[in-house]
Amino acid sequence: GAVVSQHPSWVICKSGTSVKIECRSLDFQATTMFWYRQFPKQSLMLMATSNEGSKATYEQGVEKDKFLINHASLTLSTLTVTSAHPEDSSFYICSARDAMRPGTDTQYFGPGTRLTVL
Amino acid sequence: AQKVTQAQTEISVVEKEDVTLDCVYETRDTTYYLFWYKQPPSGELVFLIRRNSFDEQNEISGRYSWNFQKSTSSFNFTITASQVVDSAVYFCALISDNYGQNFVFGPGTRLSVLP
């Protein structure tokens, strides 16, 4: 199946710093990528939809100035958590939709990035 | 609106028992896709099955089977002869063509299989 990578797989940072998480589609082009957040013992919740070459669409309650998303190429989307605080500690997972396959369901998940803010 | 409900928060079974995880979904779309994912402690989502709304055939894959019933908006997952390695959180999820095309996840069911 299609492969999506995320980097880093885990990161620990100090409060107030910024952290960038990359999501890459390795063997297909992805015009659309989605970012999800999962707090401990909870489900995955959509944060934002990232479309290549345009601004991301954020879900209600997600601060766009805090979670900066850039989707500058068909294989890479980045999520930057700016001025991170302990409450931002979470598991961040991206999914990428294969641009060459028309089905809505042809999406693939990355392995996730665990962010811990001290 | 779209919603996925998994009524069982946690289930514990003894190895070799059969276990069924329930999933009920809500959508107004006529074309949609249902999924089950397994999430072990590592966190990575493991794809188990995808089913589109026009295919109500039940499916069996080894010890896993799925029962899709549109009449009750349910997509239940059964593990036969459970094993300790089946211990994980299982998520049922929904995608539809006309509502954002993102995954909508259920709250998950934590399955513990005891030796």
mmCIF file of C-alpha atoms in Angstrom:
data_model
loop_
_atom_site.group_PDB
_atom_site.id
_atom_site.type_symbol
_atom_site.label_atom_id
_atom_site.label_comp_id
_atom_site.label_asym_id
_atom_site.label_seq_id
_atom_site.Cartn_x
_atom_site.Cartn_y
_atom_site.Cartn_z
ATOM 1 C CA GLY A 1 0.000 0.000 0.000
ATOM 2 C CA ALA A 2 0.877 3.654 -0.195
ATOM 3 C CA VAL A 3 3.335 5.007 2.342
ATOM 4 C CA VAL A 4 3.083 8.176 4.383
ATOM 5 C CA SER A 5 5.892 9.193 6.667
ATOM 6 C CA GLN A 6 6.028 11.652 9.542
ATOM 7 C CA HIS A 7 9.025 13.304 11.054
ATOM 8 C CA PRO A 8 9.899 13.384 13.824
ATOM 9 C CA SER A 9 8.218 10.356 15.363
ATOM 10 C CA TRP A 10 8.497 11.955 18.763
ATOM 11 C CA VAL A 11 9.670 15.292 20.104
ATOM 12 C CA ILE A 12 10.089 16.850 23.512
ATOM 13 C CA CYS A 13 10.321 20.607 23.744
ATOM 14 C CA LYS A 14 10.213 23.389 26.274
ATOM 15 C CA SER A 15 7.167 25.531 26.759
ATOM 16 C CA GLY A 16 7.208 28.555 24.487
ATOM 17 C CA THR A 17 9.184 26.994 21.671
ATOM 18 C CA SER A 18 7.922 26.067 18.223
ATOM 19 C CA VAL A 19 7.905 22.593 16.763
ATOM 20 C CA LYS A 20 7.555 21.575 13.137
ATOM 21 C CA ILE A 21 6.117 18.228 12.121
ATOM 22 C CA GLU A 22 6.442 16.962 8.561
ATOM 23 C CA CYS A 23 4.072 14.677 6.714
ATOM 24 C CA ARG A 24 5.290 13.170 3.453
ATOM 25 C CA SER A 25 3.645 10.962 0.894
ATOM 26 C CA LEU A 26 6.480 8.769 -0.322
ATOM 27 C CA ASP A 27 5.104 7.054 -3.398
ATOM 28 C CA PHE A 28 2.154 9.127 -4.496
ATOM 29 C CA GLN A 29 1.090 12.719 -4.859
ATOM 30 C CA ALA A 30 -1.298 14.152 -2.339
ATOM 31 C CA THR A 31 -3.260 17.268 -3.177
ATOM 32 C CA THR A 32 -5.027 16.983 0.150
ATOM 33 C CA MET A 33 -3.646 16.094 3.532
ATOM 34 C CA PHE A 34 -5.438 16.049 6.840
ATOM 35 C CA TRP A 35 -4.045 16.672 10.310
ATOM 36 C CA TYR A 36 -5.535 14.931 13.321
ATOM 37 C CA ARG A 37 -4.817 15.252 17.015
ATOM 38 C CA GLN A 38 -5.260 12.545 19.598
ATOM 39 C CA PHE A 39 -5.092 13.277 23.312
ATOM 40 C CA PRO A 40 -4.330 10.374 25.666
ATOM 41 C CA LYS A 41 -7.096 7.805 25.805
ATOM 42 C CA GLN A 42 -9.208 9.781 23.384
ATOM 43 C CA SER A 43 -10.135 9.459 19.753
ATOM 44 C CA LEU A 44 -8.628 11.205 16.773
ATOM 45 C CA MET A 45 -10.068 14.599 15.981
ATOM 46 C CA LEU A 46 -9.581 16.477 12.747
ATOM 47 C CA MET A 47 -7.628 19.690 13.185
ATOM 48 C CA ALA A 48 -7.341 20.949 9.658
ATOM 49 C CA THR A 49 -7.464 20.107 5.990
ATOM 50 C CA SER A 50 -4.427 21.043 3.979
ATOM 51 C CA ASN A 51 -4.661 21.579 0.235
ATOM 52 C CA GLU A 52 -1.565 21.961 -1.887
ATOM 53 C CA GLY A 53 -0.987 25.534 -2.915
ATOM 54 C CA SER A 54 -3.764 27.059 -0.849
ATOM 55 C CA LYS A 55 -4.555 27.951 2.714
ATOM 56 C CA ALA A 56 -5.522 25.247 5.134
ATOM 57 C CA THR A 57 -9.049 24.926 6.437
ATOM 58 C CA TYR A 58 -9.219 24.671 10.202
ATOM 59 C CA GLU A 59 -11.858 22.987 12.298
ATOM 60 C CA GLN A 60 -13.793 24.993 14.805
ATOM 61 C CA GLY A 61 -11.815 25.570 17.952
ATOM 62 C CA VAL A 62 -8.410 25.069 16.341
ATOM 63 C CA GLU A 63 -6.298 28.221 16.385
ATOM 64 C CA LYS A 64 -4.851 28.801 12.934
ATOM 65 C CA ASP A 65 -2.220 31.185 14.278
ATOM 66 C CA LYS A 66 -0.996 28.573 16.694
ATOM 67 C CA PHE A 67 -1.055 25.588 14.368
ATOM 68 C CA LEU A 68 0.516 26.741 11.124
ATOM 69 C CA ILE A 69 0.038 24.433 8.193
ATOM 70 C CA ASN A 70 1.964 24.636 4.966
ATOM 71 C CA HIS A 71 1.361 22.363 1.996
ATOM 72 C CA ALA A 72 3.859 23.690 -0.488
ATOM 73 C CA SER A 73 4.283 20.576 -2.588
ATOM 74 C CA LEU A 74 2.283 17.542 -3.622
ATOM 75 C CA THR A 75 4.245 15.324 -1.282
ATOM 76 C CA LEU A 76 4.805 17.430 1.803
ATOM 77 C CA SER A 77 2.667 19.149 4.394
ATOM 78 C CA THR A 78 4.039 20.624 7.585
ATOM 79 C CA LEU A 79 2.364 21.453 10.859
ATOM 80 C CA THR A 80 4.120 23.968 13.080
ATOM 81 C CA VAL A 81 2.996 24.260 16.666
ATOM 82 C CA THR A 82 3.989 27.772 17.649
ATOM 83 C CA SER A 83 4.685 28.792 21.237
ATOM 84 C CA ALA A 84 3.892 25.309 22.416
ATOM 85 C CA HIS A 85 2.430 24.777 25.870
ATOM 86 C CA PRO A 86 1.947 21.617 27.910
ATOM 87 C CA GLU A 87 -1.696 21.401 26.850
ATOM 88 C CA ASP A 88 -0.489 20.973 23.262
ATOM 89 C CA SER A 89 1.118 17.681 24.223
ATOM 90 C CA SER A 90 -0.602 15.137 22.060
ATOM 91 C CA PHE A 91 -0.241 12.592 19.301
ATOM 92 C CA TYR A 92 -0.437 14.229 15.888
ATOM 93 C CA ILE A 93 -1.310 12.086 12.875
ATOM 94 C CA CYS A 94 -1.580 13.083 9.263
ATOM 95 C CA SER A 95 -3.363 11.381 6.418
ATOM 96 C CA ALA A 96 -2.774 11.935 2.735
ATOM 97 C CA ARG A 97 -5.192 11.483 -0.100
ATOM 98 C CA ASP A 98 -3.875 9.998 -3.335
ATOM 99 C CA ALA A 99 -4.447 12.577 -6.074
ATOM 100 C CA MET A 100 -4.425 9.982 -8.822
ATOM 101 C CA ARG A 101 -7.133 7.830 -7.364
ATOM 102 C CA PRO A 102 -10.585 9.337 -7.438
ATOM 103 C CA GLY A 103 -12.083 7.610 -4.461
ATOM 104 C CA THR A 104 -12.619 9.583 -1.309
ATOM 105 C CA ASP A 105 -11.468 6.590 0.629
ATOM 106 C CA THR A 106 -7.975 6.408 -0.834
ATOM 107 C CA GLN A 107 -6.269 8.013 2.100
ATOM 108 C CA TYR A 108 -3.314 6.759 4.044
ATOM 109 C CA PHE A 109 -2.159 7.556 7.541
ATOM 110 C CA GLY A 110 1.272 8.469 8.724
ATOM 111 C CA PRO A 111 2.695 6.754 11.798
ATOM 112 C CA GLY A 112 2.117 9.780 14.002
ATOM 113 C CA THR A 113 4.250 12.209 15.985
ATOM 114 C CA ARG A 114 4.146 12.267 19.748
ATOM 115 C CA LEU A 115 4.707 15.781 21.077
ATOM 116 C CA THR A 116 5.529 16.392 24.712
ATOM 117 C CA VAL A 117 5.804 19.970 25.904
ATOM 118 C CA LEU A 118 7.535 20.456 29.247
ATOM 119 C CA ALA B 1 -23.811 15.812 10.561
ATOM 120 C CA GLN B 2 -21.751 12.701 10.701
ATOM 121 C CA LYS B 3 -21.114 10.655 13.769
ATOM 122 C CA VAL B 4 -19.667 7.314 14.751
ATOM 123 C CA THR B 5 -20.555 5.676 18.021
ATOM 124 C CA GLN B 6 -18.762 2.808 19.683
ATOM 125 C CA ALA B 7 -20.757 1.977 22.749
ATOM 126 C CA GLN B 8 -18.128 -0.201 24.372
ATOM 127 C CA THR B 9 -15.370 1.840 25.939
ATOM 128 C CA GLU B 10 -13.406 -1.128 27.227
ATOM 129 C CA ILE B 11 -13.740 -4.865 26.844
ATOM 130 C CA SER B 12 -11.772 -7.587 28.558
ATOM 131 C CA VAL B 13 -11.841 -11.171 27.414
ATOM 132 C CA VAL B 14 -9.834 -14.263 28.087
ATOM 133 C CA GLU B 15 -7.731 -15.644 25.292
ATOM 134 C CA LYS B 16 -9.606 -17.828 22.803
ATOM 135 C CA GLU B 17 -12.924 -16.166 23.501
ATOM 136 C CA ASP B 18 -14.811 -14.522 20.673
ATOM 137 C CA VAL B 19 -15.477 -10.808 20.972
ATOM 138 C CA THR B 20 -17.627 -8.374 18.998
ATOM 139 C CA LEU B 21 -16.951 -4.671 18.834
ATOM 140 C CA ASP B 22 -19.967 -2.567 17.995
ATOM 141 C CA CYS B 23 -20.061 0.420 15.672
ATOM 142 C CA VAL B 24 -23.048 2.561 14.771
ATOM 143 C CA TYR B 25 -22.760 5.440 12.351
ATOM 144 C CA GLU B 26 -24.801 8.413 11.230
ATOM 145 C CA THR B 27 -24.598 10.137 7.881
ATOM 146 C CA ARG B 28 -26.965 11.762 5.438
ATOM 147 C CA ASP B 29 -24.809 10.882 2.490
ATOM 148 C CA THR B 30 -25.701 7.929 0.300
ATOM 149 C CA THR B 31 -22.099 7.286 -0.687
ATOM 150 C CA TYR B 32 -19.799 6.686 2.212
ATOM 151 C CA TYR B 33 -17.050 4.399 3.402
ATOM 152 C CA LEU B 34 -16.617 2.628 6.682
ATOM 153 C CA PHE B 35 -13.351 1.541 8.192
ATOM 154 C CA TRP B 36 -11.902 -0.282 11.129
ATOM 155 C CA TYR B 37 -8.445 0.552 12.422
ATOM 156 C CA LYS B 38 -6.386 -1.044 15.140
ATOM 157 C CA GLN B 39 -4.159 1.167 17.268
ATOM 158 C CA PRO B 40 -1.568 -0.721 19.307
ATOM 159 C CA PRO B 41 0.402 1.036 22.064
ATOM 160 C CA SER B 42 2.888 2.336 19.509
ATOM 161 C CA GLY B 43 0.125 4.612 18.241
ATOM 162 C CA GLU B 44 0.354 3.810 14.558
ATOM 163 C CA LEU B 45 -3.007 3.093 12.989
ATOM 164 C CA VAL B 46 -3.254 -0.318 11.398
ATOM 165 C CA PHE B 47 -5.814 -0.578 8.619
ATOM 166 C CA LEU B 48 -8.149 -3.554 8.955
ATOM 167 C CA ILE B 49 -10.968 -3.101 6.506
ATOM 168 C CA ARG B 50 -12.750 -0.658 4.209
ATOM 169 C CA ARG B 51 -16.330 -1.087 3.091
ATOM 170 C CA ASN B 52 -18.348 1.197 0.835
ATOM 171 C CA SER B 53 -21.992 1.938 1.367
ATOM 172 C CA PHE B 54 -23.099 -0.074 -1.636
ATOM 173 C CA ASP B 55 -21.476 -3.278 -0.557
ATOM 174 C CA GLU B 56 -23.300 -4.925 2.299
ATOM 175 C CA GLN B 57 -21.603 -8.241 1.975
ATOM 176 C CA ASN B 58 -20.104 -9.436 5.170
ATOM 177 C CA GLU B 59 -16.427 -10.169 5.110
ATOM 178 C CA ILE B 60 -14.165 -12.630 6.803
ATOM 179 C CA SER B 61 -10.412 -12.381 6.982
ATOM 180 C CA GLY B 62 -8.826 -15.053 9.088
ATOM 181 C CA ARG B 63 -10.056 -14.610 12.640
ATOM 182 C CA TYR B 64 -11.658 -11.278 11.778
ATOM 183 C CA SER B 65 -15.135 -10.782 10.423
ATOM 184 C CA TRP B 66 -17.324 -7.781 9.801
ATOM 185 C CA ASN B 67 -21.084 -7.438 9.705
ATOM 186 C CA PHE B 68 -22.365 -4.421 7.791
ATOM 187 C CA GLN B 69 -26.082 -3.688 8.085
ATOM 188 C CA LYS B 70 -27.360 -0.495 6.514
ATOM 189 C CA SER B 71 -30.812 -1.032 7.981
ATOM 190 C CA THR B 72 -29.409 -0.478 11.452
ATOM 191 C CA SER B 73 -26.436 1.704 10.405
ATOM 192 C CA SER B 74 -24.080 -0.717 12.036
ATOM 193 C CA PHE B 75 -20.695 -2.096 11.096
ATOM 194 C CA ASN B 76 -19.706 -4.545 13.775
ATOM 195 C CA PHE B 77 -16.369 -6.296 14.064
ATOM 196 C CA THR B 78 -15.867 -9.767 15.486
ATOM 197 C CA ILE B 79 -12.613 -11.381 16.503
ATOM 198 C CA THR B 80 -12.825 -15.134 16.781
ATOM 199 C CA ALA B 81 -10.561 -17.040 19.144
ATOM 200 C CA SER B 82 -8.959 -13.867 20.439
ATOM 201 C CA GLN B 83 -5.264 -13.708 21.171
ATOM 202 C CA VAL B 84 -3.190 -11.537 23.472
ATOM 203 C CA VAL B 85 -1.755 -9.763 20.411
ATOM 204 C CA ASP B 86 -5.246 -8.519 19.631
ATOM 205 C CA SER B 87 -5.069 -6.228 22.651
ATOM 206 C CA ALA B 88 -5.299 -2.678 21.332
ATOM 207 C CA VAL B 89 -7.688 0.189 20.795
ATOM 208 C CA TYR B 90 -9.982 -0.315 17.845
ATOM 209 C CA PHE B 91 -11.530 2.572 15.979
ATOM 210 C CA CYS B 92 -14.456 2.545 13.640
ATOM 211 C CA ALA B 93 -14.410 5.438 11.172
ATOM 212 C CA LEU B 94 -16.480 6.975 8.416
ATOM 213 C CA ILE B 95 -15.697 9.011 5.311
ATOM 214 C CA SER B 96 -18.320 10.420 3.014
ATOM 215 C CA ASP B 97 -17.988 12.119 -0.339
ATOM 216 C CA ASN B 98 -19.969 15.164 0.562
ATOM 217 C CA TYR B 99 -18.877 16.020 4.074
ATOM 218 C CA GLY B 100 -15.273 17.171 4.021
ATOM 219 C CA GLN B 101 -13.873 13.833 2.936
ATOM 220 C CA ASN B 102 -11.985 13.497 6.180
ATOM 221 C CA PHE B 103 -12.220 10.591 8.589
ATOM 222 C CA VAL B 104 -14.757 10.819 11.365
ATOM 223 C CA PHE B 105 -13.669 8.471 14.110
ATOM 224 C CA GLY B 106 -15.633 6.774 16.799
ATOM 225 C CA PRO B 107 -14.387 7.097 20.374
ATOM 226 C CA GLY B 108 -12.647 3.750 20.201
ATOM 227 C CA THR B 109 -12.926 0.490 22.097
ATOM 228 C CA ARG B 110 -10.013 -0.665 24.212
ATOM 229 C CA LEU B 111 -9.754 -4.433 23.985
ATOM 230 C CA SER B 112 -7.721 -6.364 26.514
ATOM 231 C CA VAL B 113 -7.185 -10.035 25.868
ATOM 232 C CA LEU B 114 -5.956 -11.780 28.956
ATOM 233 C CA PRO B 115 -3.858 -14.944 28.808
#
